[in-house]
PDB file of C-alpha atoms in Angstrom:
ATOM      1  CA  UNK A   1       0.000   0.000   0.000  1.00 78.00           C
ATOM      2  CA  UNK A   2       1.432   3.365  -0.948  1.00 91.00           C
ATOM      3  CA  UNK A   3       1.654   5.897   1.870  1.00 94.00           C
ATOM      4  CA  UNK A   4       1.152   9.532   0.936  1.00 97.00           C
ATOM      5  CA  UNK A   5       2.133  12.257   3.379  1.00 97.00           C
ATOM      6  CA  UNK A   6      -0.247  15.212   3.661  1.00 97.00           C
ATOM      7  CA  UNK A   7       2.380  17.365   1.977  1.00 97.00           C
ATOM      8  CA  UNK A   8       2.643  14.953  -0.949  1.00 97.00           C
ATOM      9  CA  UNK A   9      -1.127  14.755  -1.385  1.00 97.00           C
ATOM     10  CA  UNK A  10      -1.400  18.541  -1.331  1.00 97.00           C
ATOM     11  CA  UNK A  11       1.447  18.926  -3.826  1.00 98.00           C
ATOM     12  CA  UNK A  12       0.072  16.320  -6.239  1.00 98.00           C
ATOM     13  CA  UNK A  13      -3.537  17.497  -6.152  1.00 98.00           C
ATOM     14  CA  UNK A  14      -2.418  21.125  -6.250  1.00 97.00           C
ATOM     15  CA  UNK A  15      -0.342  20.531  -9.354  1.00 98.00           C
ATOM     16  CA  UNK A  16      -3.099  18.510 -11.017  1.00 98.00           C
ATOM     17  CA  UNK A  17      -5.579  21.299 -10.344  1.00 97.00           C
ATOM     18  CA  UNK A  18      -3.395  23.758 -12.241  1.00 97.00           C
ATOM     19  CA  UNK A  19      -2.753  21.526 -15.238  1.00 97.00           C
ATOM     20  CA  UNK A  20      -4.659  21.932 -18.470  1.00 96.00           C
ATOM     21  CA  UNK A  21      -4.912  18.272 -19.414  1.00 94.00           C
ATOM     22  CA  UNK A  22      -6.056  19.037 -22.950  1.00 96.00           C
ATOM     23  CA  UNK A  23      -2.819  20.972 -23.387  1.00 97.00           C
ATOM     24  CA  UNK A  24      -0.283  18.859 -21.513  1.00 98.00           C
ATOM     25  CA  UNK A  25      -1.487  15.489 -22.835  1.00 98.00           C
ATOM     26  CA  UNK A  26      -0.705  16.252 -26.485  1.00 98.00           C
ATOM     27  CA  UNK A  27       2.507  18.094 -25.511  1.00 98.00           C
ATOM     28  CA  UNK A  28       3.827  15.210 -23.415  1.00 98.00           C
ATOM     29  CA  UNK A  29       2.999  12.437 -25.886  1.00 98.00           C
ATOM     30  CA  UNK A  30       4.437  14.268 -28.876  1.00 98.00           C
ATOM     31  CA  UNK A  31       7.555  15.099 -26.836  1.00 98.00           C
ATOM     32  CA  UNK A  32       7.919  11.395 -25.966  1.00 98.00           C
ATOM     33  CA  UNK A  33       7.673  10.359 -29.625  1.00 97.00           C
ATOM     34  CA  UNK A  34      10.315  12.966 -30.558  1.00 97.00           C
ATOM     35  CA  UNK A  35      12.799  12.522 -27.703  1.00 97.00           C
ATOM     36  CA  UNK A  36      12.483   8.704 -27.629  1.00 95.00           C
ATOM     37  CA  UNK A  37      11.743   7.828 -31.252  1.00 94.00           C
ATOM     38  CA  UNK A  38      11.533   4.071 -30.639  1.00 93.00           C
ATOM     39  CA  UNK A  39       8.222   4.719 -28.868  1.00 94.00           C
ATOM     40  CA  UNK A  40       6.770   5.451 -32.313  1.00 94.00           C
ATOM     41  CA  UNK A  41       6.628   1.692 -32.814  1.00 92.00           C
ATOM     42  CA  UNK A  42       3.300   1.619 -30.996  1.00 92.00           C
ATOM     43  CA  UNK A  43       1.712   4.258 -33.205  1.00 95.00           C
ATOM     44  CA  UNK A  44       2.128   2.924 -36.733  1.00 93.00           C
ATOM     45  CA  UNK A  45      -1.556   3.608 -37.488  1.00 96.00           C
ATOM     46  CA  UNK A  46      -1.298   7.270 -36.511  1.00 97.00           C
ATOM     47  CA  UNK A  47      -0.170   8.549 -39.911  1.00 97.00           C
ATOM     48  CA  UNK A  48       2.670  11.000 -40.416  1.00 97.00           C
ATOM     49  CA  UNK A  49       5.281  10.833 -37.620  1.00 97.00           C
ATOM     50  CA  UNK A  50       8.220  11.562 -39.909  1.00 96.00           C
ATOM     51  CA  UNK A  51       9.463  14.760 -38.229  1.00 97.00           C
ATOM     52  CA  UNK A  52       9.059  16.722 -34.986  1.00 97.00           C
ATOM     53  CA  UNK A  53       6.749  19.155 -36.813  1.00 97.00           C
ATOM     54  CA  UNK A  54       4.648  16.300 -38.200  1.00 98.00           C
ATOM     55  CA  UNK A  55       4.366  14.710 -34.756  1.00 98.00           C
ATOM     56  CA  UNK A  56       3.436  17.980 -33.061  1.00 97.00           C
ATOM     57  CA  UNK A  57       0.779  18.650 -35.708  1.00 97.00           C
ATOM     58  CA  UNK A  58      -0.641  15.123 -35.741  1.00 98.00           C
ATOM     59  CA  UNK A  59      -4.286  15.097 -34.614  1.00 97.00           C
ATOM     60  CA  UNK A  60      -4.256  11.415 -33.604  1.00 98.00           C
ATOM     61  CA  UNK A  61      -1.232  11.991 -31.367  1.00 98.00           C
ATOM     62  CA  UNK A  62      -3.008  14.945 -29.758  1.00 98.00           C
ATOM     63  CA  UNK A  63      -6.188  12.932 -29.213  1.00 97.00           C
ATOM     64  CA  UNK A  64      -4.259  10.078 -27.699  1.00 97.00           C
ATOM     65  CA  UNK A  65      -2.367  12.458 -25.425  1.00 97.00           C
ATOM     66  CA  UNK A  66      -5.730  13.593 -24.046  1.00 98.00           C
ATOM     67  CA  UNK A  67      -6.781   9.943 -23.566  1.00 97.00           C
ATOM     68  CA  UNK A  68      -3.631   9.272 -21.533  1.00 96.00           C
ATOM     69  CA  UNK A  69      -4.337  12.241 -19.258  1.00 97.00           C
ATOM     70  CA  UNK A  70      -7.883  10.935 -18.792  1.00 97.00           C
ATOM     71  CA  UNK A  71      -6.328   7.714 -17.537  1.00 96.00           C
ATOM     72  CA  UNK A  72      -4.101   9.681 -15.188  1.00 97.00           C
ATOM     73  CA  UNK A  73      -7.164  11.479 -13.830  1.00 98.00           C
ATOM     74  CA  UNK A  74      -8.526   8.122 -12.647  1.00 97.00           C
ATOM     75  CA  UNK A  75      -5.344   7.606 -10.666  1.00 97.00           C
ATOM     76  CA  UNK A  76      -5.664  11.093  -9.166  1.00 98.00           C
ATOM     77  CA  UNK A  77      -9.217  10.317  -8.066  1.00 97.00           C
ATOM     78  CA  UNK A  78      -8.154   6.975  -6.581  1.00 97.00           C
ATOM     79  CA  UNK A  79      -4.766   7.786  -5.116  1.00 97.00           C
ATOM     80  CA  UNK A  80      -5.094   5.248  -2.344  1.00 96.00           C
ATOM     81  CA  UNK A  81      -5.920   2.409  -4.693  1.00 96.00           C
ATOM     82  CA  UNK A  82      -4.094   2.988  -7.943  1.00 97.00           C
ATOM     83  CA  UNK A  83      -3.049  -0.637  -8.348  1.00 96.00           C
ATOM     84  CA  UNK A  84      -6.650  -1.915  -8.353  1.00 96.00           C
ATOM     85  CA  UNK A  85      -7.919   1.027 -10.402  1.00 97.00           C
ATOM     86  CA  UNK A  86      -5.422   0.235 -13.156  1.00 96.00           C
ATOM     87  CA  UNK A  87      -5.723  -3.586 -13.197  1.00 96.00           C
ATOM     88  CA  UNK A  88      -7.748  -3.763 -16.425  1.00 96.00           C
ATOM     89  CA  UNK A  89      -5.675  -1.013 -18.065  1.00 96.00           C
ATOM     90  CA  UNK A  90      -2.528  -2.953 -17.241  1.00 95.00           C
ATOM     91  CA  UNK A  91      -3.893  -6.136 -18.789  1.00 95.00           C
ATOM     92  CA  UNK A  92      -4.840  -4.163 -21.893  1.00 95.00           C
ATOM     93  CA  UNK A  93      -1.360  -2.625 -22.264  1.00 94.00           C
ATOM     94  CA  UNK A  94       0.173  -6.069 -21.936  1.00 91.00           C
ATOM     95  CA  UNK A  95      -2.172  -8.401 -23.794  1.00 91.00           C
ATOM     96  CA  UNK A  96      -3.665  -6.136 -26.425  1.00 92.00           C
ATOM     97  CA  UNK A  97      -1.193  -3.291 -26.975  1.00 91.00           C
ATOM     98  CA  UNK A  98       2.014  -5.227 -26.186  1.00 91.00           C
ATOM     99  CA  UNK A  99       3.797  -2.148 -24.842  1.00 92.00           C
ATOM    100  CA  UNK A 100       7.189  -2.674 -23.189  1.00 91.00           C
ATOM    101  CA  UNK A 101       6.553  -1.230 -19.709  1.00 92.00           C
ATOM    102  CA  UNK A 102       9.997   0.454 -19.763  1.00 91.00           C
ATOM    103  CA  UNK A 103       8.379   3.000 -22.059  1.00 93.00           C
ATOM    104  CA  UNK A 104       5.833   4.083 -19.445  1.00 95.00           C
ATOM    105  CA  UNK A 105       8.678   5.765 -17.529  1.00 96.00           C
ATOM    106  CA  UNK A 106       9.641   7.750 -20.616  1.00 96.00           C
ATOM    107  CA  UNK A 107       6.144   9.173 -21.078  1.00 98.00           C
ATOM    108  CA  UNK A 108       5.985   9.900 -17.336  1.00 98.00           C
ATOM    109  CA  UNK A 109       9.278  11.829 -17.611  1.00 98.00           C
ATOM    110  CA  UNK A 110       7.899  13.839 -20.544  1.00 98.00           C
ATOM    111  CA  UNK A 111       4.790  14.740 -18.530  1.00 98.00           C
ATOM    112  CA  UNK A 112       7.144  15.886 -15.740  1.00 98.00           C
ATOM    113  CA  UNK A 113       9.219  18.004 -18.159  1.00 98.00           C
ATOM    114  CA  UNK A 114       6.059  19.656 -19.555  1.00 98.00           C
ATOM    115  CA  UNK A 115       4.914  20.489 -16.017  1.00 98.00           C
ATOM    116  CA  UNK A 116       8.383  21.908 -15.244  1.00 98.00           C
ATOM    117  CA  UNK A 117       8.279  24.098 -18.360  1.00 98.00           C
ATOM    118  CA  UNK A 118       4.834  25.402 -17.442  1.00 98.00           C
ATOM    119  CA  UNK A 119       5.362  26.108 -13.740  1.00 97.00           C
ATOM    120  CA  UNK A 120       9.051  27.064 -13.562  1.00 98.00           C
ATOM    121  CA  UNK A 121      11.503  26.652 -10.679  1.00 97.00           C
ATOM    122  CA  UNK A 122       9.188  27.838  -7.891  1.00 96.00           C
ATOM    123  CA  UNK A 123       5.895  26.423  -9.185  1.00 97.00           C
ATOM    124  CA  UNK A 124       7.619  23.094  -9.765  1.00 98.00           C
ATOM    125  CA  UNK A 125      10.172  23.152  -6.941  1.00 98.00           C
ATOM    126  CA  UNK A 126      12.141  20.126  -5.668  1.00 98.00           C
ATOM    127  CA  UNK A 127       9.464  19.071  -3.152  1.00 97.00           C
ATOM    128  CA  UNK A 128       6.662  19.254  -5.710  1.00 98.00           C
ATOM    129  CA  UNK A 129       8.833  17.353  -8.179  1.00 98.00           C
ATOM    130  CA  UNK A 130       9.449  14.627  -5.591  1.00 98.00           C
ATOM    131  CA  UNK A 131       5.737  14.192  -4.840  1.00 98.00           C
ATOM    132  CA  UNK A 132       4.733  14.314  -8.516  1.00 98.00           C
ATOM    133  CA  UNK A 133       7.379  11.788  -9.531  1.00 98.00           C
ATOM    134  CA  UNK A 134       6.365   9.498  -6.663  1.00 98.00           C
ATOM    135  CA  UNK A 135       2.776   9.636  -7.948  1.00 98.00           C
ATOM    136  CA  UNK A 136       3.869   8.900 -11.519  1.00 98.00           C
ATOM    137  CA  UNK A 137       6.084   6.015 -10.410  1.00 97.00           C
ATOM    138  CA  UNK A 138       3.103   4.435  -8.627  1.00 98.00           C
ATOM    139  CA  UNK A 139       1.069   4.854 -11.822  1.00 98.00           C
ATOM    140  CA  UNK A 140       3.868   3.338 -13.930  1.00 97.00           C
ATOM    141  CA  UNK A 141       4.212   0.431 -11.529  1.00 96.00           C
ATOM    142  CA  UNK A 142       0.446  -0.234 -11.556  1.00 97.00           C
ATOM    143  CA  UNK A 143       0.396  -0.168 -15.363  1.00 96.00           C
ATOM    144  CA  UNK A 144       3.119  -2.800 -15.470  1.00 94.00           C
ATOM    145  CA  UNK A 145       1.691  -4.927 -12.695  1.00 93.00           C
ATOM    146  CA  UNK A 146      -0.423  -7.356 -14.748  1.00 90.00           C
ATOM    147  CA  UNK A 147       2.300  -8.284 -17.233  1.00 89.00           C
ATOM    148  CA  UNK A 148       3.316 -11.921 -17.143  1.00 87.00           C
TER     149      UNK A 148
ATOM    150  CA  UNK B   1      24.074  10.323 -32.750  1.00 87.00           C
ATOM    151  CA  UNK B   2      24.134  14.109 -32.788  1.00 94.00           C
ATOM    152  CA  UNK B   3      23.618  16.172 -35.921  1.00 95.00           C
ATOM    153  CA  UNK B   4      25.654  19.345 -36.447  1.00 96.00           C
ATOM    154  CA  UNK B   5      22.499  21.356 -35.749  1.00 97.00           C
ATOM    155  CA  UNK B   6      22.063  19.566 -32.427  1.00 97.00           C
ATOM    156  CA  UNK B   7      25.724  20.082 -31.483  1.00 97.00           C
ATOM    157  CA  UNK B   8      25.364  23.837 -32.055  1.00 97.00           C
ATOM    158  CA  UNK B   9      22.106  23.917 -30.109  1.00 97.00           C
ATOM    159  CA  UNK B  10      23.798  22.155 -27.190  1.00 98.00           C
ATOM    160  CA  UNK B  11      26.671  24.673 -27.163  1.00 97.00           C
ATOM    161  CA  UNK B  12      24.198  27.570 -27.251  1.00 97.00           C
ATOM    162  CA  UNK B  13      22.232  26.202 -24.322  1.00 97.00           C
ATOM    163  CA  UNK B  14      25.257  25.445 -22.123  1.00 96.00           C
ATOM    164  CA  UNK B  15      26.928  28.775 -22.903  1.00 95.00           C
ATOM    165  CA  UNK B  16      23.836  30.439 -21.405  1.00 96.00           C
ATOM    166  CA  UNK B  17      24.192  28.276 -18.290  1.00 96.00           C
ATOM    167  CA  UNK B  18      27.797  29.254 -17.538  1.00 96.00           C
ATOM    168  CA  UNK B  19      26.967  32.630 -15.918  1.00 96.00           C
ATOM    169  CA  UNK B  20      24.348  30.937 -13.733  1.00 97.00           C
ATOM    170  CA  UNK B  21      26.297  27.717 -13.202  1.00 97.00           C
ATOM    171  CA  UNK B  22      25.927  27.793  -9.394  1.00 97.00           C
ATOM    172  CA  UNK B  23      22.158  28.319  -9.543  1.00 97.00           C
ATOM    173  CA  UNK B  24      21.485  25.695 -12.208  1.00 98.00           C
ATOM    174  CA  UNK B  25      23.917  23.135 -10.799  1.00 98.00           C
ATOM    175  CA  UNK B  26      22.780  23.441  -7.203  1.00 98.00           C
ATOM    176  CA  UNK B  27      19.119  23.292  -8.255  1.00 98.00           C
ATOM    177  CA  UNK B  28      19.677  20.113 -10.289  1.00 98.00           C
ATOM    178  CA  UNK B  29      21.487  18.493  -7.367  1.00 98.00           C
ATOM    179  CA  UNK B  30      18.796  19.536  -4.888  1.00 98.00           C
ATOM    180  CA  UNK B  31      16.109  18.101  -7.167  1.00 98.00           C
ATOM    181  CA  UNK B  32      18.051  14.850  -7.371  1.00 97.00           C
ATOM    182  CA  UNK B  33      18.590  14.586  -3.606  1.00 97.00           C
ATOM    183  CA  UNK B  34      14.903  15.344  -2.929  1.00 97.00           C
ATOM    184  CA  UNK B  35      13.390  13.085  -5.603  1.00 97.00           C
ATOM    185  CA  UNK B  36      15.902  10.234  -5.257  1.00 95.00           C
ATOM    186  CA  UNK B  37      17.097  10.245  -1.640  1.00 93.00           C
ATOM    187  CA  UNK B  38      19.480   7.301  -2.142  1.00 92.00           C
ATOM    188  CA  UNK B  39      21.717   9.625  -4.173  1.00 93.00           C
ATOM    189  CA  UNK B  40      22.550  11.446  -0.940  1.00 93.00           C
ATOM    190  CA  UNK B  41      24.582   8.445   0.181  1.00 90.00           C
ATOM    191  CA  UNK B  42      27.490   9.694  -1.933  1.00 91.00           C
ATOM    192  CA  UNK B  43      27.590  13.071  -0.194  1.00 92.00           C
ATOM    193  CA  UNK B  44      27.815  12.305   3.500  1.00 90.00           C
ATOM    194  CA  UNK B  45      31.040  14.308   3.596  1.00 90.00           C
ATOM    195  CA  UNK B  46      29.368  17.530   2.407  1.00 93.00           C
ATOM    196  CA  UNK B  47      26.630  19.875   3.602  1.00 94.00           C
ATOM    197  CA  UNK B  48      24.050  19.475   0.842  1.00 93.00           C
ATOM    198  CA  UNK B  49      21.230  21.408   2.466  1.00 94.00           C
ATOM    199  CA  UNK B  50      19.401  23.851   0.148  1.00 94.00           C
ATOM    200  CA  UNK B  51      21.631  26.775  -0.833  1.00 93.00           C
ATOM    201  CA  UNK B  52      24.643  25.584   1.150  1.00 96.00           C
ATOM    202  CA  UNK B  53      28.098  26.627  -0.043  1.00 96.00           C
ATOM    203  CA  UNK B  54      28.990  22.992  -0.747  1.00 96.00           C
ATOM    204  CA  UNK B  55      25.881  22.475  -2.850  1.00 96.00           C
ATOM    205  CA  UNK B  56      26.472  25.641  -4.882  1.00 97.00           C
ATOM    206  CA  UNK B  57      30.170  24.904  -5.341  1.00 97.00           C
ATOM    207  CA  UNK B  58      29.539  21.328  -6.409  1.00 96.00           C
ATOM    208  CA  UNK B  59      26.696  22.334  -8.700  1.00 97.00           C
ATOM    209  CA  UNK B  60      28.947  24.893 -10.375  1.00 97.00           C
ATOM    210  CA  UNK B  61      31.659  22.278 -11.041  1.00 97.00           C
ATOM    211  CA  UNK B  62      29.148  19.986 -12.711  1.00 97.00           C
ATOM    212  CA  UNK B  63      27.697  22.684 -14.983  1.00 97.00           C
ATOM    213  CA  UNK B  64      31.170  23.871 -15.954  1.00 96.00           C
ATOM    214  CA  UNK B  65      32.230  20.320 -16.811  1.00 97.00           C
ATOM    215  CA  UNK B  66      29.097  19.916 -18.928  1.00 97.00           C
ATOM    216  CA  UNK B  67      29.746  23.227 -20.716  1.00 96.00           C
ATOM    217  CA  UNK B  68      33.307  22.085 -21.374  1.00 96.00           C
ATOM    218  CA  UNK B  69      32.021  18.808 -22.781  1.00 97.00           C
ATOM    219  CA  UNK B  70      29.500  20.681 -24.924  1.00 97.00           C
ATOM    220  CA  UNK B  71      32.291  22.689 -26.558  1.00 96.00           C
ATOM    221  CA  UNK B  72      34.278  19.494 -27.189  1.00 96.00           C
ATOM    222  CA  UNK B  73      31.553  17.037 -28.139  1.00 96.00           C
ATOM    223  CA  UNK B  74      33.614  15.377 -30.847  1.00 94.00           C
ATOM    224  CA  UNK B  75      36.430  14.611 -28.426  1.00 95.00           C
ATOM    225  CA  UNK B  76      34.474  13.780 -25.274  1.00 95.00           C
ATOM    226  CA  UNK B  77      36.587  10.733 -24.357  1.00 94.00           C
ATOM    227  CA  UNK B  78      39.805  12.775 -24.408  1.00 95.00           C
ATOM    228  CA  UNK B  79      38.354  15.907 -22.824  1.00 94.00           C
ATOM    229  CA  UNK B  80      36.734  13.949 -19.997  1.00 95.00           C
ATOM    230  CA  UNK B  81      39.529  11.418 -19.413  1.00 94.00           C
ATOM    231  CA  UNK B  82      40.546  12.834 -16.015  1.00 94.00           C
ATOM    232  CA  UNK B  83      36.902  13.030 -14.858  1.00 95.00           C
ATOM    233  CA  UNK B  84      36.322   9.541 -16.196  1.00 93.00           C
ATOM    234  CA  UNK B  85      39.222   8.146 -14.131  1.00 93.00           C
ATOM    235  CA  UNK B  86      37.993  10.088 -11.092  1.00 93.00           C
ATOM    236  CA  UNK B  87      34.458   8.647 -11.326  1.00 91.00           C
ATOM    237  CA  UNK B  88      35.728   5.105 -11.912  1.00 88.00           C
ATOM    238  CA  UNK B  89      38.523   4.727  -9.404  1.00 89.00           C
ATOM    239  CA  UNK B  90      37.740   7.214  -6.673  1.00 91.00           C
ATOM    240  CA  UNK B  91      34.040   8.035  -6.648  1.00 90.00           C
ATOM    241  CA  UNK B  92      32.758   4.590  -7.732  1.00 89.00           C
ATOM    242  CA  UNK B  93      29.191   5.785  -8.133  1.00 89.00           C
ATOM    243  CA  UNK B  94      26.680   3.087  -9.116  1.00 88.00           C
ATOM    244  CA  UNK B  95      26.167   3.759 -12.833  1.00 87.00           C
ATOM    245  CA  UNK B  96      22.349   3.980 -12.613  1.00 89.00           C
ATOM    246  CA  UNK B  97      22.758   7.252 -10.733  1.00 93.00           C
ATOM    247  CA  UNK B  98      24.009   9.126 -13.796  1.00 95.00           C
ATOM    248  CA  UNK B  99      20.515   8.858 -15.313  1.00 97.00           C
ATOM    249  CA  UNK B 100      18.981  10.300 -12.155  1.00 97.00           C
ATOM    250  CA  UNK B 101      21.165  13.413 -12.235  1.00 98.00           C
ATOM    251  CA  UNK B 102      20.702  13.733 -16.015  1.00 98.00           C
ATOM    252  CA  UNK B 103      16.928  13.693 -15.521  1.00 98.00           C
ATOM    253  CA  UNK B 104      17.113  16.386 -12.848  1.00 98.00           C
ATOM    254  CA  UNK B 105      19.385  18.518 -15.042  1.00 98.00           C
ATOM    255  CA  UNK B 106      16.750  18.242 -17.771  1.00 98.00           C
ATOM    256  CA  UNK B 107      13.934  19.201 -15.368  1.00 98.00           C
ATOM    257  CA  UNK B 108      15.987  22.211 -14.185  1.00 98.00           C
ATOM    258  CA  UNK B 109      16.601  23.336 -17.767  1.00 98.00           C
ATOM    259  CA  UNK B 110      12.879  22.878 -18.533  1.00 98.00           C
ATOM    260  CA  UNK B 111      11.943  25.053 -15.531  1.00 98.00           C
ATOM    261  CA  UNK B 112      14.276  27.861 -16.543  1.00 97.00           C
ATOM    262  CA  UNK B 113      13.894  27.705 -20.325  1.00 97.00           C
ATOM    263  CA  UNK B 114      10.098  27.230 -20.446  1.00 97.00           C
ATOM    264  CA  UNK B 115       8.860  27.056 -24.033  1.00 97.00           C
ATOM    265  CA  UNK B 116      12.448  27.381 -25.304  1.00 97.00           C
ATOM    266  CA  UNK B 117      13.021  23.833 -24.069  1.00 98.00           C
ATOM    267  CA  UNK B 118      11.461  22.495 -27.252  1.00 98.00           C
ATOM    268  CA  UNK B 119      11.204  18.760 -27.926  1.00 98.00           C
ATOM    269  CA  UNK B 120      14.158  19.108 -30.333  1.00 98.00           C
ATOM    270  CA  UNK B 121      16.276  20.860 -27.668  1.00 98.00           C
ATOM    271  CA  UNK B 122      15.180  18.247 -25.095  1.00 98.00           C
ATOM    272  CA  UNK B 123      16.208  15.395 -27.416  1.00 98.00           C
ATOM    273  CA  UNK B 124      19.601  16.982 -28.123  1.00 98.00           C
ATOM    274  CA  UNK B 125      20.346  17.596 -24.438  1.00 98.00           C
ATOM    275  CA  UNK B 126      19.181  14.094 -23.468  1.00 98.00           C
ATOM    276  CA  UNK B 127      21.489  12.554 -26.075  1.00 98.00           C
ATOM    277  CA  UNK B 128      24.387  14.766 -24.976  1.00 98.00           C
ATOM    278  CA  UNK B 129      23.943  13.914 -21.287  1.00 98.00           C
ATOM    279  CA  UNK B 130      23.764  10.180 -22.134  1.00 97.00           C
ATOM    280  CA  UNK B 131      26.987  10.408 -24.155  1.00 97.00           C
ATOM    281  CA  UNK B 132      28.658  12.404 -21.363  1.00 97.00           C
ATOM    282  CA  UNK B 133      27.634   9.855 -18.691  1.00 96.00           C
ATOM    283  CA  UNK B 134      28.769   6.971 -20.882  1.00 95.00           C
ATOM    284  CA  UNK B 135      32.253   8.470 -20.997  1.00 95.00           C
ATOM    285  CA  UNK B 136      32.237   9.048 -17.226  1.00 94.00           C
ATOM    286  CA  UNK B 137      31.257   5.407 -16.656  1.00 92.00           C
ATOM    287  CA  UNK B 138      33.596   4.014 -19.327  1.00 90.00           C
ATOM    288  CA  UNK B 139      36.424   2.936 -17.045  1.00 87.00           C
ATOM    289  CA  UNK B 140      34.198   1.374 -14.364  1.00 88.00           C
ATOM    290  CA  UNK B 141      35.219  -2.111 -15.432  1.00 87.00           C
TER     291      UNK B 141
END
C-alpha cells in the first residue's frame, strides 16, 4: 500500500488542479515520440510521424495524449488504490497493446518536463517534483503490474 | 548520434548556463537529492542542504564540466579522461545514478527555459547527457 504524506497529497492534487490536461497530454505524448523515437513503434496507425513538426501537428497523437491524461485522472481520483484502479488497463497494455513497460517511464518523464516548463523553478520546486514523480512512479508500476 | 544542428544547439544552451552555473547546478542536485534520496549516500562528507556553499560549489563544477564537454563534443573521451578516471577509481558511483542526475538537469533546464526547451532541444540535451555519462562510466570495469 502506498503511503502519501499530507504534503505529498497537497502537492500532487495542487499541481493537477493547475494543469490543463487538454494541453499537456498532447505536448507530453508528442515530446515522448520525438525525444524517444523508438516509442513510435506503438503508433504505426497514426499517420505522419516523420518529423518533430509532423508529430506535433498530428491530430491522432493529440487525441491520444488527451486519452492518456484521462487515464491519469482516474489515478488522481483513486490515489489510495491505484493498483486496483489500473488492473484492467494494465492487462490491456500487456495483452492487447504489447507495450514494453519500460516505455511508461519515458512518457511519465515527458509529462514531468512539460509540467516543469509550465510552472518554472518555484511552481515546480524540488518538493513538488518529488511528490509528482512518486505519484507517476506508482502509476507506472500499476500499469506494469499485470504483465506476465 | 548528434547532428551538427544539435551540437550547435547544445553549445548555445550550455553557454547560457555558464553565468548561472551555481544556480542551475545546485538546483539540479537539490532536485536529485529530494526526488531520489538514495543519491545522498554519496555526499555524506558535504553539507548538501538547500543553498549551502557545498551544494552551490559542487553544482557549479558539474555545470562547468558539462559546458566544457559541450564545446568538445567530438572529443568527449579525451576531454573527460581525467573526470572519467575520477568517477571510476575514486568516486565509484553506481552507474544507474548518472541517469537520475541527467533527468534532474533536464527538469531544471525545462523550468528555466520554459517554451524554449522544445522537444528538439530536449532530445539533443538528453542525447548529450547520455553520451557524457557513458564516458564518465567508461572505465568502471
